[in-house]
Amino acid sequence: MSITKDKVVQFHYALHDADKTVEETTRGGSPMAYLHGHNNMIKGLEQAMEGKAVGDTFSVTLAAKDAYGEHQPDSEQRIPVKHLQGAKKWRPGMVGTVQTEQGQRQVTVVKVGKFMVTVDNNHPLAGKELTFDIDILDIRDATAEEVAHGHAHGAGGHHH
Ligand code: ZN
C-alpha cells in the first residue's frame, strides 16, 4: 500500500534547519498520524509523502516559503495576556497559541506586561529553510468518519 488520498499515515520525523539544529522530533516518543490529501500538513511535505510506502525513509528540504513562510516584518501585536494559551507564566521567546478566525495560530512572545503581552505573529519557524527526515511506519485506509472530519483519529491523530 502506498500513500494516496484518504490514507492515514503514521510516521516519525525530525525537523532541522540549515544549521542542522533539530527543531522538533517525534523520535523517542509517539509517532504522528495524519490523513493524506486533506491539507493537514504543510504542502511541500504532503507532496513529498505522496506514493511512499511503509519502511520508506527519506528527507525533504523546503525553502521557507514552502514551509512556514517568509519572516514578515512588523508582525508584532499587543493582545490581552488571557488570550494567550499554552502556559501559566510567560517569558519572552516562549511560543503560545491564540485562537483566530482561521483557527489556532502559534505566536512568539516578545514582551510580557501585567495584562497585555506583545507577540510576534510569525510562526516560530518562519523564514527558515527546513529539512524533514521522515520514516513511514504505517499506512491504512481512512474510515468514512475520518474522511468526513478531514483528519486522522486514534494514535497520533485527533481524539474527541
Ligand atoms: Zn474527527
Short mmCIF file of N, CA, C and O and ligand atoms in Angstrom, two decimals, residues 145-153 158-160, ligand 1:
data_model
loop_
_atom_site.label_atom_id
_atom_site.label_comp_id
_atom_site.label_asym_id
_atom_site.label_seq_id
_atom_site.Cartn_x
_atom_site.Cartn_y
_atom_site.Cartn_z
N GLU A 145 -15.65 8.11 8.72
CA GLU A 145 -15.74 9.21 9.68
C GLU A 145 -14.51 10.13 9.57
O GLU A 145 -14.63 11.35 9.60
N GLU A 146 -13.34 9.52 9.44
CA GLU A 146 -12.12 10.33 9.30
C GLU A 146 -12.17 11.19 8.04
O GLU A 146 -11.79 12.37 8.06
N VAL A 147 -12.62 10.59 6.94
CA VAL A 147 -12.71 11.35 5.69
C VAL A 147 -13.69 12.50 5.85
O VAL A 147 -13.44 13.63 5.43
N ALA A 148 -14.83 12.23 6.53
CA ALA A 148 -15.84 13.27 6.75
C ALA A 148 -15.28 14.40 7.62
O ALA A 148 -15.56 15.57 7.38
N HIS A 149 -14.48 14.03 8.63
CA HIS A 149 -13.90 15.05 9.52
C HIS A 149 -12.71 15.75 8.88
O HIS A 149 -12.34 16.84 9.30
N GLY A 150 -12.06 15.09 7.95
CA GLY A 150 -10.89 15.68 7.32
C GLY A 150 -9.62 15.55 8.13
O GLY A 150 -8.66 16.28 7.92
N HIS A 151 -9.61 14.62 9.11
CA HIS A 151 -8.38 14.37 9.87
C HIS A 151 -8.36 12.94 10.40
O HIS A 151 -9.36 12.24 10.35
N ALA A 152 -7.17 12.51 10.86
CA ALA A 152 -7.00 11.15 11.36
C ALA A 152 -7.47 11.06 12.81
O ALA A 152 -7.31 11.99 13.58
N HIS A 153 -8.04 9.92 13.16
CA HIS A 153 -8.39 9.63 14.54
C HIS A 153 -7.42 8.59 15.09
O HIS A 153 -6.68 7.96 14.35
N HIS A 158 -6.37 12.88 15.99
CA HIS A 158 -7.28 13.63 16.85
C HIS A 158 -8.03 12.71 17.81
O HIS A 158 -8.36 11.59 17.46
N HIS A 159 -8.30 13.19 18.98
CA HIS A 159 -9.12 12.47 19.94
C HIS A 159 -10.30 13.38 20.31
O HIS A 159 -10.10 14.49 20.72
N HIS A 160 -11.48 12.89 20.10
CA HIS A 160 -12.64 13.66 20.54
C HIS A 160 -13.88 12.80 20.67
O HIS A 160 -13.77 11.60 20.77
ZN ZN B 1 -12.65 13.87 13.97
#
